[in-house]
Short mmCIF file of C-alpha atoms in Angstrom, two decimals:
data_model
loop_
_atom_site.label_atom_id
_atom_site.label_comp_id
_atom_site.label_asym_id
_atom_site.label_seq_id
_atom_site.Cartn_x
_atom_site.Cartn_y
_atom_site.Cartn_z
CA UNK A 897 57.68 183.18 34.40
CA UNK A 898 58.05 181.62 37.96
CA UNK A 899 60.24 183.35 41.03
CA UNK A 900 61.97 179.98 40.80
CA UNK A 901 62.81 180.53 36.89
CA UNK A 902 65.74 183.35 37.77
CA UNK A 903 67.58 180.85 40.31
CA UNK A 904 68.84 178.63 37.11
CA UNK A 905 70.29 179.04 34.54
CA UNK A 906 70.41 180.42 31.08
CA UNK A 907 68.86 177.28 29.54
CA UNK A 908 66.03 177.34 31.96
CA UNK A 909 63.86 178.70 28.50
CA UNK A 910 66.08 176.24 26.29
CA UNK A 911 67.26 179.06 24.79
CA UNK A 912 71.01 180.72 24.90
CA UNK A 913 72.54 182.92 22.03
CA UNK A 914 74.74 180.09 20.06
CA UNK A 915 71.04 177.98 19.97
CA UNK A 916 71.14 178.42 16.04
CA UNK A 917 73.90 177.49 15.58
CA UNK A 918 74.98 173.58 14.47
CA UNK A 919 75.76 171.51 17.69
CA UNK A 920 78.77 169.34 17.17
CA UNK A 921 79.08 165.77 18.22
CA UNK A 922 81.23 165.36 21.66
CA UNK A 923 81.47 162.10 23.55
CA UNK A 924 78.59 160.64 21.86
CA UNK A 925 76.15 162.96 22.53
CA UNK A 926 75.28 166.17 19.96
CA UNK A 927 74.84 169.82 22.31
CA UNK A 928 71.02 169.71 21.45
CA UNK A 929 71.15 166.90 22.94
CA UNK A 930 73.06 168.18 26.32
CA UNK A 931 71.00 171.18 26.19
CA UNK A 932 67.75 168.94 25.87
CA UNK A 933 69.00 166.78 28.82
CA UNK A 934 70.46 169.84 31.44
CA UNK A 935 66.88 171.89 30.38
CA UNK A 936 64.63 168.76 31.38
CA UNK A 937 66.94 168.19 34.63
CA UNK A 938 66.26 172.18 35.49
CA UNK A 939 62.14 171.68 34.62
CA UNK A 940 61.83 169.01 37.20
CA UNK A 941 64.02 170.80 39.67
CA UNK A 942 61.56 173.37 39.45
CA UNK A 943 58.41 171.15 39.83
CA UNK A 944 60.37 169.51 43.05
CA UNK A 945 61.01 173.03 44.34
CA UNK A 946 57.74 174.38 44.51
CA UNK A 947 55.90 170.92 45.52
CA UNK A 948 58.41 171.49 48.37
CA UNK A 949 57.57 174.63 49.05
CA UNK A 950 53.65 174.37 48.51
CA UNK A 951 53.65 171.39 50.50
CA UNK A 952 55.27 173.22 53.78
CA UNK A 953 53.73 176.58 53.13
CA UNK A 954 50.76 175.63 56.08
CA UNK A 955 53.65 175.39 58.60
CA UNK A 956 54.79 178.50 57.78
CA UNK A 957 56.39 180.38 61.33
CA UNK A 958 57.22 177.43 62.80
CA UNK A 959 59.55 178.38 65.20
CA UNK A 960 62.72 177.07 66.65
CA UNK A 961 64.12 175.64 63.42
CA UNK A 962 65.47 172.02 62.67
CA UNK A 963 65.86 170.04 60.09
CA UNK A 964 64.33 169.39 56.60
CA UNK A 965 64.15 165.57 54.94
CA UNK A 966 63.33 164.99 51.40
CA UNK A 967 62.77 161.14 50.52
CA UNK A 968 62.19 159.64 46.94
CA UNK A 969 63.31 156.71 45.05
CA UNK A 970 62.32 157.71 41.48
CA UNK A 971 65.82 157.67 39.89
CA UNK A 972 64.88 160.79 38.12
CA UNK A 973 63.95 162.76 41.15
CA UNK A 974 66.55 160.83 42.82
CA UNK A 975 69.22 162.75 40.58
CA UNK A 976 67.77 166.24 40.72
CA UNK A 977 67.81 166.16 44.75
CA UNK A 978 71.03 165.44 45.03
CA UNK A 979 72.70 167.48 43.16
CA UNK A 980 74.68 169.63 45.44
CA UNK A 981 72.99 172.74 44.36
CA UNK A 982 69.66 171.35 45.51
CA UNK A 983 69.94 172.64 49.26
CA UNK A 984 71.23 176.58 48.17
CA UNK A 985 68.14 176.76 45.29
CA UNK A 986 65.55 175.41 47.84
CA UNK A 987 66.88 178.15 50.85
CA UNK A 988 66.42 180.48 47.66
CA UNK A 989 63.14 179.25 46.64
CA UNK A 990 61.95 179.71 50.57
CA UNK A 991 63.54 182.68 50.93
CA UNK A 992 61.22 184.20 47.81
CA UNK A 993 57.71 183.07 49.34
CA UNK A 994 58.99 184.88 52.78
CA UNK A 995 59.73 181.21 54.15
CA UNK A 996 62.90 182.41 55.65
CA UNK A 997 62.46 179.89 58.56
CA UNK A 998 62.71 176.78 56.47
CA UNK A 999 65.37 177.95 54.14
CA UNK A 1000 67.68 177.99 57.43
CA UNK A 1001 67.25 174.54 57.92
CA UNK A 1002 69.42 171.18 57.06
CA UNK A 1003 68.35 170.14 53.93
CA UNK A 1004 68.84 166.21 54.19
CA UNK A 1005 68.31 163.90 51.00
CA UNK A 1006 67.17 160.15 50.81
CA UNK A 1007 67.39 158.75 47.88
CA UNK A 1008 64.91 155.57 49.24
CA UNK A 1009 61.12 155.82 50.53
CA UNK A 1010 60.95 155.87 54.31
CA UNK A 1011 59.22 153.40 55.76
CA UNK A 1012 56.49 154.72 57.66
CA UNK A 1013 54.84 157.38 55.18
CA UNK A 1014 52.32 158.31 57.78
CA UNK A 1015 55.02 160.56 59.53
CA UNK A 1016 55.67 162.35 56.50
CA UNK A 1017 54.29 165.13 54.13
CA UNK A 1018 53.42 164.46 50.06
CA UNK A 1019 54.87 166.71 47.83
CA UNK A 1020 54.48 165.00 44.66
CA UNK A 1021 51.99 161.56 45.10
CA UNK A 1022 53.90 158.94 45.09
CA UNK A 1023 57.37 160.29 44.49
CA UNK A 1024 58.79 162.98 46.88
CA UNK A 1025 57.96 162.77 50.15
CA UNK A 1026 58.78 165.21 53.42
CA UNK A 1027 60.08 164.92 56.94
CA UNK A 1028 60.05 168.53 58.95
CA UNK A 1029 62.41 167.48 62.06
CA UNK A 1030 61.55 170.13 64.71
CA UNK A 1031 64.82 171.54 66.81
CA UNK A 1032 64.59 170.28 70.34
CA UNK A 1033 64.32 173.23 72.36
CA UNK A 1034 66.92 174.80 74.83
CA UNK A 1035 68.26 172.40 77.34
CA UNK A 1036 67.19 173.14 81.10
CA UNK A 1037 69.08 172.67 84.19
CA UNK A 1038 68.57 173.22 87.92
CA UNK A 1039 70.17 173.52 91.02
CA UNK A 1040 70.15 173.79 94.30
CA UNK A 1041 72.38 176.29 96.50
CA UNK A 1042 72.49 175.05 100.51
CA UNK A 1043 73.63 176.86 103.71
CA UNK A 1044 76.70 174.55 104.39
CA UNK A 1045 78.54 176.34 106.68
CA UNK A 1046 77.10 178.14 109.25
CA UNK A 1047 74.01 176.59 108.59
CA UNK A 1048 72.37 180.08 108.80
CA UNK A 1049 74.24 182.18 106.29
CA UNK A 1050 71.48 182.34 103.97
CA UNK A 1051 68.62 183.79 104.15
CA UNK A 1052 66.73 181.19 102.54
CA UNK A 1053 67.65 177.83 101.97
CA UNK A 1054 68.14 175.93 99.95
CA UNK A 1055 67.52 178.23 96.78
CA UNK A 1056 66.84 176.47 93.50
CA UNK A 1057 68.23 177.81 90.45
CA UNK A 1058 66.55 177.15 87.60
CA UNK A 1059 67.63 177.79 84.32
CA UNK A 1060 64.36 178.11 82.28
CA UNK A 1061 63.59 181.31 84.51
CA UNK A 1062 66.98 183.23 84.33
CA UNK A 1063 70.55 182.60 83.36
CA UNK A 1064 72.35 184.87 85.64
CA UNK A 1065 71.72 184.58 89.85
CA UNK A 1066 73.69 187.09 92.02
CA UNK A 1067 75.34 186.23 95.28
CA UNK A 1068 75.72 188.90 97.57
CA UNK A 1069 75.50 189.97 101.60
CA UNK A 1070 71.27 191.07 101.60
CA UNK A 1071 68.83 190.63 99.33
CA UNK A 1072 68.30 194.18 98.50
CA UNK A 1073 65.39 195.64 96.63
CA UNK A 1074 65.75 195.61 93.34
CA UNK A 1075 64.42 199.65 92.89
CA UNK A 1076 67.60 201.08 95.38
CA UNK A 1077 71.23 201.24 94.64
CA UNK A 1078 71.95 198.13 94.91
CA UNK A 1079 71.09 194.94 93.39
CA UNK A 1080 68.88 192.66 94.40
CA UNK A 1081 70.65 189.24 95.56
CA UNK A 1082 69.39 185.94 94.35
CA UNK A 1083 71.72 184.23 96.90
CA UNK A 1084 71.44 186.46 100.01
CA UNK A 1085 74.04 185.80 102.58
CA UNK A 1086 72.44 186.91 106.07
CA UNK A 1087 73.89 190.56 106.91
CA UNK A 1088 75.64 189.26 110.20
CA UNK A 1089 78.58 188.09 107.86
CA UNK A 1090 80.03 191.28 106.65
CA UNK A 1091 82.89 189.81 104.99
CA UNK A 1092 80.47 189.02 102.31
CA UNK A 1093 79.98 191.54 99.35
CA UNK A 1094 76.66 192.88 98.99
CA UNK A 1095 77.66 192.12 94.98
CA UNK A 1096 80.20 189.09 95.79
CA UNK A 1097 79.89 186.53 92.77
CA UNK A 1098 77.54 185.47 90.01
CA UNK A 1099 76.24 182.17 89.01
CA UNK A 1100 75.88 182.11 84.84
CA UNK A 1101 73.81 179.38 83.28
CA UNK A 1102 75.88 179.21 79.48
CA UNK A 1103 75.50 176.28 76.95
CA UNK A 1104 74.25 173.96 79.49
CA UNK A 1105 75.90 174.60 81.72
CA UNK A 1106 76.23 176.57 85.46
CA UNK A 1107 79.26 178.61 86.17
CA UNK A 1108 80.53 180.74 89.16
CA UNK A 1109 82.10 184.24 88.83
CA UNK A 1110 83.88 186.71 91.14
CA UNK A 1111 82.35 189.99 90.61
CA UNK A 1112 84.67 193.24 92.36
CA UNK A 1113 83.78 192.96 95.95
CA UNK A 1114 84.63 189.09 95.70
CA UNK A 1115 87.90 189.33 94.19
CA UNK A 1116 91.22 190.33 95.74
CA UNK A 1117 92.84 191.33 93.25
CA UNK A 1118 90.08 193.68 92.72
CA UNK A 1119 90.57 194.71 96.47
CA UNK A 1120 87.36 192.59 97.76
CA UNK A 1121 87.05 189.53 99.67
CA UNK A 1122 88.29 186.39 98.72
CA UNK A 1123 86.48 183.76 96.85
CA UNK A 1124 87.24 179.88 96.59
CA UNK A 1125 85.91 176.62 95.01
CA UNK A 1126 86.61 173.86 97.10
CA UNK A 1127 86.33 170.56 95.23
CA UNK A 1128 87.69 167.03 96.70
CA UNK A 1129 88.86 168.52 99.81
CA UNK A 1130 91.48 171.01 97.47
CA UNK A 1131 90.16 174.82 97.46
CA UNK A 1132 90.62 176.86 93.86
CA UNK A 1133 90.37 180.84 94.44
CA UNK A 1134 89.07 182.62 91.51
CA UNK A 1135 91.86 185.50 90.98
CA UNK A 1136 90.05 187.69 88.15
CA UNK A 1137 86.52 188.85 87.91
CA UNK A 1138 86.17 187.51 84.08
CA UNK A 1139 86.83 184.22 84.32
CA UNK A 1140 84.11 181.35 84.87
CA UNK A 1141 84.70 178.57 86.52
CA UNK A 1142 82.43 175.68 85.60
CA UNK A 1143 80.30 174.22 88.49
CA UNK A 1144 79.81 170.51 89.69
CA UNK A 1145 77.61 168.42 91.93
CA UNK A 1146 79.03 169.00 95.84
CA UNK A 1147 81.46 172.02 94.98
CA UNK A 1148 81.79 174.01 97.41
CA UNK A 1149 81.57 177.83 97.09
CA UNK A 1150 83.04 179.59 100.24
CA UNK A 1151 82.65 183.09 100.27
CA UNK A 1152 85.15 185.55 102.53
CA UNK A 1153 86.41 182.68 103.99
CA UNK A 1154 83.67 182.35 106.89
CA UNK A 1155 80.14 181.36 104.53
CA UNK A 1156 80.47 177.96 102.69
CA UNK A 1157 77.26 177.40 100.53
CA UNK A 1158 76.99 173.82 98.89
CA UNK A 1159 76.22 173.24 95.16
CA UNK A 1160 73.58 170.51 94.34
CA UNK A 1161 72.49 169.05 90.89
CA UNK A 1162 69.10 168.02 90.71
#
């Protein structure tokens, strides 16, 4: 019997215990006759599910997921694949030939041939056809962090931060060596300005997106120094070191109220 076989049901042999017995007429139609009908429905469900599957088993750990399109216009195929149970019994069918990967995918149904075949895989010539629509990978963003004010509170600048290298840059007085005590600073404020915490704030990269955070030594209610976003001339002071504050084009981040660094988006 095939792995797909157990996913259906009973009548899958067109067999089930009362099969002896006289079928009675209802709505037209005798229950041979229903039985006939649901048991041909569930053979070609199976022939569609493992043309599916044999047809994207060379693709097999393909990373990064996406989606899955299944096109036909044979009205018979065209009611098996869209019966809502279609998507669960073809995760289940992947799932069985270790084809976890596509299983997680969208399953989308078309119940019309797509117009340029070329682009697509044949399951079954001439009748089912398949579009694998690769997830676009993570979305990247960079900027750049400049000295604004004195113009030689960095150590380096400007400093690009780039978000397909790291998500989390530290701000901090020094840019200490990364095997002592403490950590090494992506934004190093030059040591003159000691009202600058050698750990003062974070920049996260989340969900495409940067965003500034007061660590201890930046936060006054944490007993540190003071930090402030000033945006359109009108300065915001993060109070709390769990909060994130979500970072635009020209904010700027002062820092102990004597280093202003300048956020760019490039």
């Amino acid at each position: 019997m095939s792995i797909f076989k157990k996913i259906f049901s009973p009548y899958a042999d067109g067999k089930n215990e009362n099969s002896d017995k006289a079928a009675p007429e209802e709505n037209g139609k005798s229950e041979m006759q229903k039985k006939s009908s649901a048991k041909a429905h569930i053979d070609l469900e199976e022939r569609i599910l493992e043309a599916v599957v044999e047809a994207v088993k060379p693709l097999r750990g393909m990373k990064g997921g996406g989606s899955l399109r299944i096109h036909t216009c044979d009205p018979y195929f065209s009611t098996v694949i869209s019966d809502d149970e279609f998507p669960s019994n073809l995760a289940l069918a992947f799932d069985n030939e270790g084809m976890e990967e596509f299983g997680r995918m969208k399953v989308a149904v078309s119940t019309a041939m797509p117009q340029n075949k070329s682009e697509m895989i044949e399951a079954i010539e001439g009748k089912l056809f398949i579009a694998i629509g690769k997830k676009e990978g993570p979305k990247t963003m960079r900027i750049s962090i400049l000295a604004e004010e004195p113009n030689d509170a960095l150590e380096d600048s400007p400093i690009l931060l780039d978000s397909a290298a790291k998500h989390l840059f530290h701000i901090g007085r020094g840019k200490h060596p990364i095997n002592t005590m403490r950590r090494e600073n992506d934004i190093a404020v030059a040591e003159q300005y000691n009202t600058v915490s050698s750990a003062h704030a974070d920049i996260k990269y989340k969900n495409g997106r940067f965003f500034l955070q007061a660590k201890p030594g930046g936060c006054r209610a944490e007993g540190g120094s003071a930090t402030f976003i000033l945006r359109d001339g009108q300065p915001k002071e993060l109070l709390d070191t769990f909060s994130m504050t979500l970072l635009r084009h020209n904010d700027i981040i002062e820092l102990g109220k004597t280093v202003r660094l300048k956020v760019e988006f490039t």
